[in-house]
């Protein structure tokens, strides 16, 4: 079976080195030595200011919202994973869905202005499949309306935009290190911020609001990353460059072989690197997508309709909104399998099947 993704498992030797440290320290969670080591290593690798590691990416989004004290409405994209909007709702705020740009599939800054009301607290945009949002336009909007611009950077690991880390943009960026993501800690995530006071507050918030022995400064939650999860992250980080290289090479192969008039590729932002996190192909119609998907499944290949349906059409988010691009892209985009261990024969089988089903 070829699934849409396969979690990278680090070498047992590398992992065992960290597990031994854990046995030596008998320190299993609560900002232990491995969690601190992973924080430093990721800050350095990603070239970012402050990373606060957390238990998962959904909590990271909620804590970013909480840490900034947001209330009211958040303008976001409907072409994203359900967690982006769910984190807004679970925080007691309301998502307002702006449409995406039909070519790069990120939130369309021109659709945001109409949704701004006195209740608007922030803009939360997703770098979907790792493609940077229109950062300049969003920054300008944020400044003009005095709204913090936040990013869901769950797909953006390692991306450089204009020679800076994509994950360092905006007031804050939430990341996910879930097992299905490019870089993972099994379950995990974090928030990246430039402001050290905000980072310190986030560290208190993820530890029940505890500010010191016998001192609780505010209502917090438990969202810490354990030492075991940090150990997997440290081992994976040593192998991430090889993983990214292989994924990029597989993606490039797909792009060469599937250079077909029936397939559109996501238009990548200029001045940005890639990370080979996903292989989304846009097909001429939903029927065509269903044909391709079915033929792949006959061959025991399981692609995924990521981000389908467009979140704004879900009954839990009220009546569908005016998001024709998001609804169309969601209905016609299929993610092909992409992970480092794919073989040439598997890549060819996938390409042959896609081309013969179009
Ligand atoms: C995976 C993902 C999340 C949620 O992360 P978890 O670590 O699984 O909670 C949030 N946003 C996007 C865009 C994602 O892809």
mmCIF file of C-alpha atoms and ligand atoms in Angstrom:
data_model
loop_
_atom_site.group_PDB
_atom_site.id
_atom_site.type_symbol
_atom_site.label_atom_id
_atom_site.label_comp_id
_atom_site.label_asym_id
_atom_site.label_seq_id
_atom_site.Cartn_x
_atom_site.Cartn_y
_atom_site.Cartn_z
ATOM 1 C CA UNK A 1 0.000 0.000 0.000
ATOM 2 C CA UNK A 2 1.213 3.496 -0.802
ATOM 3 C CA UNK A 3 -0.355 6.066 1.477
ATOM 4 C CA UNK A 4 -0.385 9.841 0.922
ATOM 5 C CA UNK A 5 2.314 10.090 3.559
ATOM 6 C CA UNK A 6 4.543 7.932 5.695
ATOM 7 C CA UNK A 7 6.015 9.207 8.949
ATOM 8 C CA UNK A 8 9.781 9.384 8.949
ATOM 9 C CA UNK A 9 11.272 7.188 11.667
ATOM 10 C CA UNK A 10 14.739 8.270 12.799
ATOM 11 C CA UNK A 11 17.543 5.728 13.145
ATOM 12 C CA UNK A 12 17.222 3.711 16.361
ATOM 13 C CA UNK A 13 20.818 4.544 17.238
ATOM 14 C CA UNK A 14 20.239 8.276 17.158
ATOM 15 C CA UNK A 15 17.001 7.962 19.080
ATOM 16 C CA UNK A 16 18.618 5.678 21.673
ATOM 17 C CA UNK A 17 21.248 8.340 22.422
ATOM 18 C CA UNK A 18 18.508 10.702 23.522
ATOM 19 C CA UNK A 19 16.493 8.018 25.293
ATOM 20 C CA UNK A 20 19.621 7.193 27.327
ATOM 21 C CA UNK A 21 19.836 10.839 28.396
ATOM 22 C CA UNK A 22 16.227 10.626 29.466
ATOM 23 C CA UNK A 23 16.959 7.511 31.556
ATOM 24 C CA UNK A 24 19.947 9.259 33.121
ATOM 25 C CA UNK A 25 18.057 12.394 34.043
ATOM 26 C CA UNK A 26 14.743 10.676 34.948
ATOM 27 C CA UNK A 27 13.223 13.933 33.756
ATOM 28 C CA UNK A 28 10.171 13.168 31.618
ATOM 29 C CA UNK A 29 8.390 16.485 31.061
ATOM 30 C CA UNK A 30 8.008 20.099 32.346
ATOM 31 C CA UNK A 31 10.674 21.887 30.268
ATOM 32 C CA UNK A 32 13.296 19.149 30.678
ATOM 33 C CA UNK A 33 16.793 19.071 29.177
ATOM 34 C CA UNK A 34 15.716 17.459 25.867
ATOM 35 C CA UNK A 35 12.870 19.942 25.392
ATOM 36 C CA UNK A 36 15.335 22.778 26.007
ATOM 37 C CA UNK A 37 17.865 21.213 23.627
ATOM 38 C CA UNK A 38 15.237 20.829 20.888
ATOM 39 C CA UNK A 39 14.050 24.415 21.380
ATOM 40 C CA UNK A 40 17.596 25.725 20.856
ATOM 41 C CA UNK A 41 18.301 23.391 17.930
ATOM 42 C CA UNK A 42 15.104 24.403 16.128
ATOM 43 C CA UNK A 43 15.606 28.122 16.790
ATOM 44 C CA UNK A 44 19.022 27.768 15.200
ATOM 45 C CA UNK A 45 17.954 25.514 12.302
ATOM 46 C CA UNK A 46 14.965 27.712 11.440
ATOM 47 C CA UNK A 47 16.796 30.960 12.189
ATOM 48 C CA UNK A 48 14.007 32.351 14.361
ATOM 49 C CA UNK A 49 13.837 34.328 17.592
ATOM 50 C CA UNK A 50 11.703 32.518 20.155
ATOM 51 C CA UNK A 51 10.114 29.109 19.843
ATOM 52 C CA UNK A 52 7.852 27.806 22.593
ATOM 53 C CA UNK A 53 7.393 24.061 22.087
ATOM 54 C CA UNK A 54 3.939 22.646 22.792
ATOM 55 C CA UNK A 55 1.984 19.395 22.823
ATOM 56 C CA UNK A 56 0.464 19.902 19.364
ATOM 57 C CA UNK A 57 -0.247 22.481 16.663
ATOM 58 C CA UNK A 58 -3.895 23.003 17.534
ATOM 59 C CA UNK A 59 -3.030 24.015 21.098
ATOM 60 C CA UNK A 60 -0.294 26.216 19.611
ATOM 61 C CA UNK A 61 -2.909 28.133 17.583
ATOM 62 C CA UNK A 62 -5.146 28.473 20.649
ATOM 63 C CA UNK A 63 -2.292 29.663 22.819
ATOM 64 C CA UNK A 64 -1.198 32.233 20.265
ATOM 65 C CA UNK A 65 -4.756 33.613 20.278
ATOM 66 C CA UNK A 66 -4.880 33.483 24.097
ATOM 67 C CA UNK A 67 -1.410 34.943 24.545
ATOM 68 C CA UNK A 68 -2.397 37.979 22.496
ATOM 69 C CA UNK A 69 -5.664 38.365 24.436
ATOM 70 C CA UNK A 70 -7.803 38.375 21.282
ATOM 71 C CA UNK A 71 -11.601 38.727 21.495
ATOM 72 C CA UNK A 72 -14.246 38.894 18.767
ATOM 73 C CA UNK A 73 -13.670 37.853 15.154
ATOM 74 C CA UNK A 74 -10.662 36.500 13.287
ATOM 75 C CA UNK A 75 -10.434 36.701 9.506
ATOM 76 C CA UNK A 76 -9.018 33.477 8.132
ATOM 77 C CA UNK A 77 -8.921 31.165 5.130
ATOM 78 C CA UNK A 78 -11.300 28.274 4.492
ATOM 79 C CA UNK A 79 -8.693 26.390 2.423
ATOM 80 C CA UNK A 80 -6.790 24.935 5.356
ATOM 81 C CA UNK A 81 -6.893 22.088 7.857
ATOM 82 C CA UNK A 82 -9.958 22.132 10.189
ATOM 83 C CA UNK A 83 -7.719 22.993 13.166
ATOM 84 C CA UNK A 84 -7.128 26.565 11.940
ATOM 85 C CA UNK A 85 -10.797 27.521 12.293
ATOM 86 C CA UNK A 86 -11.436 25.148 15.212
ATOM 87 C CA UNK A 87 -8.730 26.859 17.277
ATOM 88 C CA UNK A 88 -10.504 30.190 16.716
ATOM 89 C CA UNK A 89 -13.866 28.714 17.811
ATOM 90 C CA UNK A 90 -12.444 26.865 20.834
ATOM 91 C CA UNK A 91 -10.943 30.172 21.942
ATOM 92 C CA UNK A 92 -14.412 31.733 21.985
ATOM 93 C CA UNK A 93 -13.850 33.806 18.846
ATOM 94 C CA UNK A 94 -15.605 33.637 15.497
ATOM 95 C CA UNK A 95 -13.862 32.785 12.204
ATOM 96 C CA UNK A 96 -14.742 34.961 9.203
ATOM 97 C CA UNK A 97 -13.717 33.266 5.970
ATOM 98 C CA UNK A 98 -12.047 35.236 3.200
ATOM 99 C CA UNK A 99 -11.606 33.591 -0.206
ATOM 100 C CA UNK A 100 -8.241 32.412 -1.535
ATOM 101 C CA UNK A 101 -6.322 33.436 -4.601
ATOM 102 C CA UNK A 102 -7.085 30.956 -7.427
ATOM 103 C CA UNK A 103 -3.448 30.519 -8.466
ATOM 104 C CA UNK A 104 -1.419 30.336 -5.240
ATOM 105 C CA UNK A 105 -4.284 29.075 -3.001
ATOM 106 C CA UNK A 106 -3.408 31.342 -0.055
ATOM 107 C CA UNK A 107 -5.803 33.927 1.443
ATOM 108 C CA UNK A 108 -6.573 36.779 -0.985
ATOM 109 C CA UNK A 109 -5.696 40.072 0.779
ATOM 110 C CA UNK A 110 -8.211 41.890 -1.440
ATOM 111 C CA UNK A 111 -11.051 39.830 0.056
ATOM 112 C CA UNK A 112 -10.099 40.653 3.635
ATOM 113 C CA UNK A 113 -11.010 44.339 3.765
ATOM 114 C CA UNK A 114 -14.746 43.696 3.228
ATOM 115 C CA UNK A 115 -14.800 41.432 6.277
ATOM 116 C CA UNK A 116 -13.181 43.915 8.682
ATOM 117 C CA UNK A 117 -15.617 45.174 11.347
ATOM 118 C CA UNK A 118 -15.136 46.809 14.781
ATOM 119 C CA UNK A 119 -15.173 43.222 16.156
ATOM 120 C CA UNK A 120 -12.193 42.080 14.072
ATOM 121 C CA UNK A 121 -9.323 41.098 16.370
ATOM 122 C CA UNK A 122 -6.760 39.600 13.978
ATOM 123 C CA UNK A 123 -5.966 38.010 10.634
ATOM 124 C CA UNK A 124 -4.907 34.350 10.719
ATOM 125 C CA UNK A 125 -3.497 33.142 7.397
ATOM 126 C CA UNK A 126 -2.193 29.686 6.436
ATOM 127 C CA UNK A 127 0.928 29.143 4.310
ATOM 128 C CA UNK A 128 -0.967 26.353 2.596
ATOM 129 C CA UNK A 129 1.237 23.409 1.472
ATOM 130 C CA UNK A 130 4.139 25.619 2.597
ATOM 131 C CA UNK A 131 3.527 28.322 -0.027
ATOM 132 C CA UNK A 132 4.057 31.724 1.606
ATOM 133 C CA UNK A 133 0.999 33.976 1.862
ATOM 134 C CA UNK A 134 1.178 37.447 0.327
ATOM 135 C CA UNK A 135 3.136 38.674 3.355
ATOM 136 C CA UNK A 136 3.640 42.267 2.131
ATOM 137 C CA UNK A 137 -0.079 42.835 1.454
ATOM 138 C CA UNK A 138 -1.100 41.233 4.752
ATOM 139 C CA UNK A 139 1.460 43.280 6.692
ATOM 140 C CA UNK A 140 0.186 46.473 5.059
ATOM 141 C CA UNK A 141 -3.429 45.584 5.890
ATOM 142 C CA UNK A 142 -2.471 44.774 9.462
ATOM 143 C CA UNK A 143 -0.717 48.118 9.875
ATOM 144 C CA UNK A 144 -3.552 50.035 8.210
ATOM 145 C CA UNK A 145 -6.263 48.528 10.426
ATOM 146 C CA UNK A 146 -4.083 47.956 13.519
ATOM 147 C CA UNK A 147 -4.723 44.218 13.411
ATOM 148 C CA UNK A 148 -2.132 41.608 14.373
ATOM 149 C CA UNK A 149 -1.305 39.261 11.486
ATOM 150 C CA UNK A 150 -0.818 35.658 12.634
ATOM 151 C CA UNK A 151 0.214 32.661 10.595
ATOM 152 C CA UNK A 152 -0.602 28.990 10.644
ATOM 153 C CA UNK A 153 2.819 27.709 9.613
ATOM 154 C CA UNK A 154 2.040 23.987 9.990
ATOM 155 C CA UNK A 155 3.285 23.301 6.431
ATOM 156 C CA UNK A 156 6.088 25.850 6.277
ATOM 157 C CA UNK A 157 8.972 24.032 7.978
ATOM 158 C CA UNK A 158 12.341 25.210 6.705
ATOM 159 C CA UNK A 159 10.965 27.583 4.049
ATOM 160 C CA UNK A 160 12.939 30.764 3.402
ATOM 161 C CA UNK A 161 11.058 33.734 2.044
ATOM 162 C CA UNK A 162 13.055 36.765 0.883
ATOM 163 C CA UNK A 163 16.039 35.142 2.583
ATOM 164 C CA UNK A 164 14.335 35.052 5.962
ATOM 165 C CA UNK A 165 12.593 32.253 7.793
ATOM 166 C CA UNK A 166 8.957 32.130 6.701
ATOM 167 C CA UNK A 167 8.072 30.981 10.204
ATOM 168 C CA UNK A 168 9.398 34.225 11.689
ATOM 169 C CA UNK A 169 6.845 36.421 9.899
ATOM 170 C CA UNK A 170 3.976 38.303 11.536
ATOM 171 C CA UNK A 171 3.246 38.804 15.225
ATOM 172 C CA UNK A 172 3.305 35.052 15.740
ATOM 173 C CA UNK A 173 3.277 31.765 13.859
ATOM 174 C CA UNK A 174 1.901 28.443 15.066
ATOM 175 C CA UNK A 175 3.577 25.269 13.838
ATOM 176 C CA UNK A 176 2.675 21.582 14.023
ATOM 177 C CA UNK A 177 5.117 18.726 14.480
ATOM 178 C CA UNK A 178 2.497 16.009 14.082
ATOM 179 C CA UNK A 179 3.628 12.620 12.714
ATOM 180 C CA UNK A 180 2.192 13.444 9.263
ATOM 181 C CA UNK A 181 4.135 16.691 8.942
ATOM 182 C CA UNK A 182 7.508 17.146 7.246
ATOM 183 C CA UNK A 183 9.367 17.478 10.562
ATOM 184 C CA UNK A 184 7.730 15.727 13.478
ATOM 185 C CA UNK A 185 7.937 14.873 17.174
ATOM 186 C CA UNK A 186 5.092 12.249 16.900
ATOM 187 C CA UNK A 187 2.648 14.781 18.390
ATOM 188 C CA UNK A 188 3.882 18.296 18.929
ATOM 189 C CA UNK A 189 3.991 21.875 17.787
ATOM 190 C CA UNK A 190 4.811 25.323 18.997
ATOM 191 C CA UNK A 191 4.532 29.055 18.664
ATOM 192 C CA UNK A 192 7.203 31.267 17.141
ATOM 193 C CA UNK A 193 7.251 34.912 18.224
ATOM 194 C CA UNK A 194 9.689 37.803 18.000
ATOM 195 C CA UNK A 195 8.671 39.315 21.348
ATOM 196 C CA UNK A 196 10.417 37.788 24.383
ATOM 197 C CA UNK A 197 7.689 38.913 26.828
ATOM 198 C CA UNK A 198 5.070 37.131 24.746
ATOM 199 C CA UNK A 199 7.277 34.013 24.652
ATOM 200 C CA UNK A 200 7.596 34.116 28.456
ATOM 201 C CA UNK A 201 3.832 34.506 28.838
ATOM 202 C CA UNK A 202 3.221 31.553 26.492
ATOM 203 C CA UNK A 203 5.545 29.411 28.605
ATOM 204 C CA UNK A 204 3.470 30.241 31.686
ATOM 205 C CA UNK A 205 0.193 29.668 29.847
ATOM 206 C CA UNK A 206 1.164 26.160 28.737
ATOM 207 C CA UNK A 207 2.057 25.278 32.332
ATOM 208 C CA UNK A 208 -1.228 26.111 34.124
ATOM 209 C CA UNK A 209 -0.339 29.799 34.411
ATOM 210 C CA UNK A 210 2.308 28.967 37.023
ATOM 211 C CA UNK A 211 4.683 31.936 37.361
ATOM 212 C CA UNK A 212 6.796 30.548 40.214
ATOM 213 C CA UNK A 213 6.550 28.296 43.248
ATOM 214 C CA UNK A 214 3.223 29.057 44.980
ATOM 215 C CA UNK A 215 2.402 31.632 42.308
ATOM 216 C CA UNK A 216 -0.240 31.337 39.568
ATOM 217 C CA UNK A 217 -0.429 34.525 37.528
ATOM 218 C CA UNK A 218 -3.348 33.628 35.247
ATOM 219 C CA UNK A 219 -5.631 30.859 34.039
ATOM 220 C CA UNK A 220 -3.411 28.515 32.045
ATOM 221 C CA UNK A 221 -3.641 25.092 30.511
ATOM 222 C CA UNK A 222 -1.366 22.084 30.090
ATOM 223 C CA UNK A 223 0.217 22.111 26.643
ATOM 224 C CA UNK A 224 3.817 21.198 27.325
ATOM 225 C CA UNK A 225 5.992 18.947 25.153
ATOM 226 C CA UNK A 226 7.283 15.828 26.903
ATOM 227 C CA UNK A 227 10.913 14.678 26.901
ATOM 228 C CA UNK A 228 10.008 11.569 24.900
ATOM 229 C CA UNK A 229 8.506 13.686 22.132
ATOM 230 C CA UNK A 230 11.506 16.020 22.220
ATOM 231 C CA UNK A 231 13.829 12.995 21.880
ATOM 232 C CA UNK A 232 12.095 11.954 18.633
ATOM 233 C CA UNK A 233 12.376 15.551 17.399
ATOM 234 C CA UNK A 234 16.106 15.755 18.148
ATOM 235 C CA UNK A 235 16.757 12.499 16.287
ATOM 236 C CA UNK A 236 14.566 13.518 13.346
ATOM 237 C CA UNK A 237 16.213 16.929 13.075
ATOM 238 C CA UNK A 238 19.548 15.229 12.322
ATOM 239 C CA UNK A 239 17.979 13.565 9.275
ATOM 240 C CA UNK A 240 15.695 16.352 8.086
ATOM 241 C CA UNK A 241 17.973 17.724 5.365
ATOM 242 C CA UNK A 242 18.143 14.326 3.630
ATOM 243 C CA UNK A 243 14.367 13.951 3.983
ATOM 244 C CA UNK A 244 13.715 17.347 2.422
ATOM 245 C CA UNK A 245 16.152 16.675 -0.432
ATOM 246 C CA UNK A 246 14.492 13.368 -1.300
ATOM 247 C CA UNK A 247 10.988 14.811 -1.101
ATOM 248 C CA UNK A 248 11.974 17.742 -3.318
ATOM 249 C CA UNK A 249 13.451 15.361 -5.844
ATOM 250 C CA UNK A 250 10.273 13.200 -5.891
ATOM 251 C CA UNK A 251 8.145 16.326 -6.270
ATOM 252 C CA UNK A 252 10.313 17.513 -9.142
ATOM 253 C CA UNK A 253 9.875 14.111 -10.798
ATOM 254 C CA UNK A 254 6.069 14.392 -10.486
ATOM 255 C CA UNK A 255 6.217 17.873 -12.007
ATOM 256 C CA UNK A 256 8.253 16.643 -14.978
ATOM 257 C CA UNK A 257 6.206 13.525 -15.659
ATOM 258 C CA UNK A 258 2.829 15.115 -14.960
ATOM 259 C CA UNK A 259 3.428 18.085 -17.229
ATOM 260 C CA UNK A 260 -0.019 17.597 -18.733
ATOM 261 C CA UNK A 261 -2.564 20.164 -19.832
ATOM 262 C CA UNK A 262 -5.121 18.589 -17.468
ATOM 263 C CA UNK A 263 -3.018 19.328 -14.393
ATOM 264 C CA UNK A 264 -2.403 22.698 -12.765
ATOM 265 C CA UNK A 265 0.229 23.165 -10.098
ATOM 266 C CA UNK A 266 0.045 25.564 -7.186
ATOM 267 C CA UNK A 267 1.787 28.782 -8.226
ATOM 268 C CA UNK A 268 4.704 29.122 -5.836
ATOM 269 C CA UNK A 269 5.522 32.546 -4.375
ATOM 270 C CA UNK A 270 8.510 34.274 -5.996
ATOM 271 C CA UNK A 271 11.580 34.619 -3.835
ATOM 272 C CA UNK A 272 10.668 31.561 -1.782
ATOM 273 C CA UNK A 273 12.314 28.169 -1.304
ATOM 274 C CA UNK A 274 10.364 24.891 -1.258
ATOM 275 C CA UNK A 275 10.332 22.057 1.283
ATOM 276 C CA UNK A 276 8.697 19.141 -0.560
ATOM 277 C CA UNK A 277 6.062 18.803 2.144
ATOM 278 C CA UNK A 278 3.128 18.020 -0.187
ATOM 279 C CA UNK A 279 2.389 17.132 -3.811
ATOM 280 C CA UNK A 280 -0.995 18.708 -4.575
ATOM 281 C CA UNK A 281 -2.260 18.519 -8.164
ATOM 282 C CA UNK A 282 -5.240 20.475 -9.396
ATOM 283 C CA UNK A 283 -7.411 18.562 -11.866
ATOM 284 C CA UNK A 284 -9.767 19.923 -14.549
ATOM 285 C CA UNK A 285 -12.953 18.953 -12.674
ATOM 286 C CA UNK A 286 -14.166 17.155 -9.581
ATOM 287 C CA UNK A 287 -15.238 14.240 -11.791
ATOM 288 C CA UNK A 288 -11.731 13.990 -13.179
ATOM 289 C CA UNK A 289 -10.352 14.019 -9.613
ATOM 290 C CA UNK A 290 -12.703 11.194 -8.638
ATOM 291 C CA UNK A 291 -11.574 9.141 -11.680
ATOM 292 C CA UNK A 292 -7.894 9.624 -10.861
ATOM 293 C CA UNK A 293 -8.459 8.852 -7.178
ATOM 294 C CA UNK A 294 -10.407 5.697 -7.978
ATOM 295 C CA UNK A 295 -7.786 4.374 -10.404
ATOM 296 C CA UNK A 296 -5.025 5.040 -7.879
ATOM 297 C CA UNK A 297 -7.005 3.204 -5.208
ATOM 298 C CA UNK A 298 -7.429 0.205 -7.537
ATOM 299 C CA UNK A 299 -3.620 0.078 -7.522
ATOM 300 C CA UNK A 300 -3.518 0.296 -3.723
ATOM 301 C CA UNK A 301 -2.372 3.926 -3.790
ATOM 302 C CA UNK A 302 -4.159 6.283 -1.435
ATOM 303 C CA UNK A 303 -3.929 9.983 -2.277
ATOM 304 C CA UNK A 304 -5.777 12.504 -0.050
ATOM 305 C CA UNK A 305 -8.226 15.261 -0.755
ATOM 306 C CA UNK A 306 -6.606 17.548 1.795
ATOM 307 C CA UNK A 307 -8.687 20.532 2.866
ATOM 308 C CA UNK A 308 -11.864 19.212 1.278
ATOM 309 C CA UNK A 309 -14.475 20.438 1.739
ATOM 310 C CA UNK A 310 -13.642 24.103 2.052
ATOM 311 C CA UNK A 311 -14.158 24.825 5.785
ATOM 312 C CA UNK A 312 -16.753 27.557 5.300
ATOM 313 C CA UNK A 313 -19.262 25.095 3.801
ATOM 314 C CA UNK A 314 -19.176 22.887 6.903
ATOM 315 C CA UNK A 315 -22.462 23.135 8.844
ATOM 316 C CA UNK A 316 -20.468 23.679 12.071
ATOM 317 C CA UNK A 317 -19.278 27.001 10.630
ATOM 318 C CA UNK A 318 -22.739 28.269 9.588
ATOM 319 C CA UNK A 319 -24.043 28.969 6.094
ATOM 320 C CA UNK A 320 -21.558 28.738 3.177
ATOM 321 C CA UNK A 321 -19.802 32.016 2.398
ATOM 322 C CA UNK A 322 -18.816 33.698 -0.816
ATOM 323 C CA UNK A 323 -15.609 31.728 -1.414
ATOM 324 C CA UNK A 324 -15.812 30.413 -5.000
ATOM 325 C CA UNK A 325 -12.042 29.951 -5.369
ATOM 326 C CA UNK A 326 -11.627 28.015 -2.117
ATOM 327 C CA UNK A 327 -14.611 25.809 -2.911
ATOM 328 C CA UNK A 328 -13.340 25.110 -6.430
ATOM 329 C CA UNK A 329 -9.725 24.407 -5.414
ATOM 330 C CA UNK A 330 -10.908 22.223 -2.518
ATOM 331 C CA UNK A 331 -13.124 20.198 -4.870
ATOM 332 C CA UNK A 332 -10.500 19.680 -7.584
ATOM 333 C CA UNK A 333 -7.190 19.252 -5.742
ATOM 334 C CA UNK A 334 -5.683 15.901 -4.890
ATOM 335 C CA UNK A 335 -2.507 15.340 -2.868
ATOM 336 C CA UNK A 336 -0.347 12.584 -4.332
ATOM 337 C CA UNK A 337 1.793 10.428 -2.048
ATOM 338 C CA UNK A 338 4.987 12.213 -1.030
ATOM 339 C CA UNK A 339 7.542 10.960 1.446
ATOM 340 C CA UNK A 340 11.278 10.340 1.412
ATOM 341 C CA UNK A 341 11.150 6.537 1.129
ATOM 342 C CA UNK A 342 9.071 6.433 -2.099
ATOM 343 C CA UNK A 343 10.883 4.322 -4.710
ATOM 344 C CA UNK A 344 11.330 5.114 -8.379
ATOM 345 C CA UNK A 345 9.021 2.211 -9.287
ATOM 346 C CA UNK A 346 6.330 3.573 -6.969
ATOM 347 C CA UNK A 347 6.675 7.073 -8.405
ATOM 348 C CA UNK A 348 6.344 5.670 -11.920
ATOM 349 C CA UNK A 349 3.293 3.593 -11.011
ATOM 350 C CA UNK A 350 1.628 6.711 -9.543
ATOM 351 C CA UNK A 351 2.471 8.857 -12.601
ATOM 352 C CA UNK A 352 1.382 6.164 -15.101
ATOM 353 C CA UNK A 353 -1.921 5.700 -13.262
ATOM 354 C CA UNK A 354 -2.635 9.433 -13.061
ATOM 355 C CA UNK A 355 -1.843 9.991 -16.756
ATOM 356 C CA UNK A 356 -3.951 7.062 -17.924
ATOM 357 C CA UNK A 357 -6.948 8.231 -15.847
ATOM 358 C CA UNK A 358 -7.035 11.777 -17.228
HETATM 359 C C1 LIG B 1 -1.759 19.672 11.035
HETATM 360 C C2 LIG B 1 -2.273 21.049 11.019
HETATM 361 C C3 LIG B 1 -2.700 21.704 12.193
HETATM 362 C C4 LIG B 1 -2.857 21.000 13.501
HETATM 363 O O1 LIG B 1 -1.735 20.483 14.052
HETATM 364 P P1 LIG B 1 -1.791 19.299 15.123
HETATM 365 O O2 LIG B 1 -0.386 19.239 15.592
HETATM 366 O O3 LIG B 1 -2.211 18.052 14.394
HETATM 367 O O4 LIG B 1 -2.751 19.675 16.192
HETATM 368 C C5 LIG B 1 -3.084 23.033 12.106
HETATM 369 N N1 LIG B 1 -3.089 23.688 10.936
HETATM 370 C C6 LIG B 1 -2.711 23.096 9.791
HETATM 371 C C7 LIG B 1 -2.726 23.911 8.532
HETATM 372 C C8 LIG B 1 -2.319 21.760 9.786
HETATM 373 O O5 LIG B 1 -1.985 21.176 8.631
#
